[in-house]
């Protein structure tokens, strides 16, 4: 750096306003009004530090009180967006675990909000005026919808599996086929969960074939459970054999060993009736003789994050006595949302309209094409010459490991950099994620794909896009 610019910087540094001077500038007053004095003062200090550093480095920066205050206000506004903010899920995966899985029905949202705002009869029986149980709000509904004798609810399905194994098989054997030792994602691996639950894993059969004799040979006085795990997120195809749940239940019952079926997603409605592929229903699993069935609340069921345990009354009673149950229970907010969600299943005719998960899964390609026609000009106006936009047929996924091989015909808008630049594409993806309501798509073959299956709020989408800086 030349000594000349150094001298200029020193005098400019001396002329920088004080924190108090900056706080009197218009944008700083606005910042105090919006975010409070402590936050505004802190932001002004940071902006002054940045101005000082810029002057020392010889890079341009605002050095007057007004400019520094404006920088402080902009920084505060940028931080104001909640970290857990709503996003547009245009990834094409309907039940996206990283984007929060199921969207709740309006009925469930209203019930949750009401429970947040006021006292509720969570563990209080309004008829008798005596203590009640939190499961009372959903037990009868779950029994009705699944045909099970009894039911309980915990934090998620992982918790349900842990609690069942710990209650019914701690210190004893749990027999599982080698073809069903699943990993769900993250650290949820069946062998590890079994170890933590304190049960001994007894693997039977092979990866592709397991026979009745394999289970029979493993039964002993040490057996606590036979475990069947729905291989929800993969398929073993080709030369395969598994023991159907009905036969497995019979094998267990001969030896007085309960059958535990972890359905994973599970569904309360027959999806085939809505034009989707049949996924085993909880009712079927119960009818096939499973003594305990576990499944998720926020996968295909379309409710809040919860785990269900349904089945034999004596086994559910034992599960409820396990001290771990208290550590895994759900709060009033989710319970309210859950009750409202389950009630929607009592009216299958209107379910696909009211339950967002089912509504989005059953959305027809023509609807997505119509959305594409409407939002394409909005995108084109924003992206200008830098990108070409193509309407493309694409495949949506169900997600959450449910029906992993099924895809649903959908329509995407493909945003393609006119100069083919990968950097430009990445910059666009970044900019869309930086919007007030971030837009999350997926990059595929040099294009950013926006799958329109889950785009319902088109006005909100356009409003968010209005903040996109021209490329
Ligand atoms: C998804 C899944 C789980 C875990 O359920 P969460 O609701 O994510 O806790 C357990 N078992 C199976 C078979 C699953 O598919």
PDB file of C-alpha atoms in Angstrom, residues 27 30-32 34-35 39-40 43 69-83 434-436 467:
ATOM      1  CA  UNK A  27     -31.714   4.384  10.276  1.00  0.00           C
ATOM      2  CA  UNK A  30     -35.501   2.961  13.206  1.00  0.00           C
ATOM      3  CA  UNK A  31     -33.284   0.096  14.402  1.00  0.00           C
ATOM      4  CA  UNK A  32     -33.854   1.071  18.058  1.00  0.00           C
ATOM      5  CA  UNK A  34     -37.677  -2.197  15.803  1.00  0.00           C
ATOM      6  CA  UNK A  35     -35.068  -4.208  17.688  1.00  0.00           C
ATOM      7  CA  UNK A  39     -29.414  -4.773  19.834  1.00  0.00           C
ATOM      8  CA  UNK A  40     -29.161  -1.518  17.856  1.00  0.00           C
ATOM      9  CA  UNK A  43     -25.090  -3.556  15.592  1.00  0.00           C
ATOM     10  CA  UNK A  69     -26.436   3.360  10.745  1.00  0.00           C
ATOM     11  CA  UNK A  70     -27.965   2.048   7.521  1.00  0.00           C
ATOM     12  CA  UNK A  71     -25.453  -0.838   7.489  1.00  0.00           C
ATOM     13  CA  UNK A  72     -26.335  -1.649  11.107  1.00  0.00           C
ATOM     14  CA  UNK A  73     -30.070  -1.636  10.356  1.00  0.00           C
ATOM     15  CA  UNK A  74     -29.586  -3.865   7.288  1.00  0.00           C
ATOM     16  CA  UNK A  75     -27.562  -6.347   9.336  1.00  0.00           C
ATOM     17  CA  UNK A  76     -30.254  -6.511  12.033  1.00  0.00           C
ATOM     18  CA  UNK A  77     -33.007  -6.947   9.435  1.00  0.00           C
ATOM     19  CA  UNK A  78     -31.090  -9.780   7.777  1.00  0.00           C
ATOM     20  CA  UNK A  79     -30.735 -11.561  11.130  1.00  0.00           C
ATOM     21  CA  UNK A  80     -34.406 -11.051  11.967  1.00  0.00           C
ATOM     22  CA  UNK A  81     -35.654 -13.928   9.809  1.00  0.00           C
ATOM     23  CA  UNK A  82     -36.322 -16.789  12.176  1.00  0.00           C
ATOM     24  CA  UNK A  83     -33.810 -19.594  11.877  1.00  0.00           C
ATOM     25  CA  UNK A 434     -31.743 -16.417   0.819  1.00  0.00           C
ATOM     26  CA  UNK A 435     -35.246 -15.090   0.050  1.00  0.00           C
ATOM     27  CA  UNK A 436     -37.593 -14.007   2.887  1.00  0.00           C
ATOM     28  CA  UNK A 467     -36.903  -9.867  -3.337  1.00  0.00           C
TER      29      UNK A 467
END
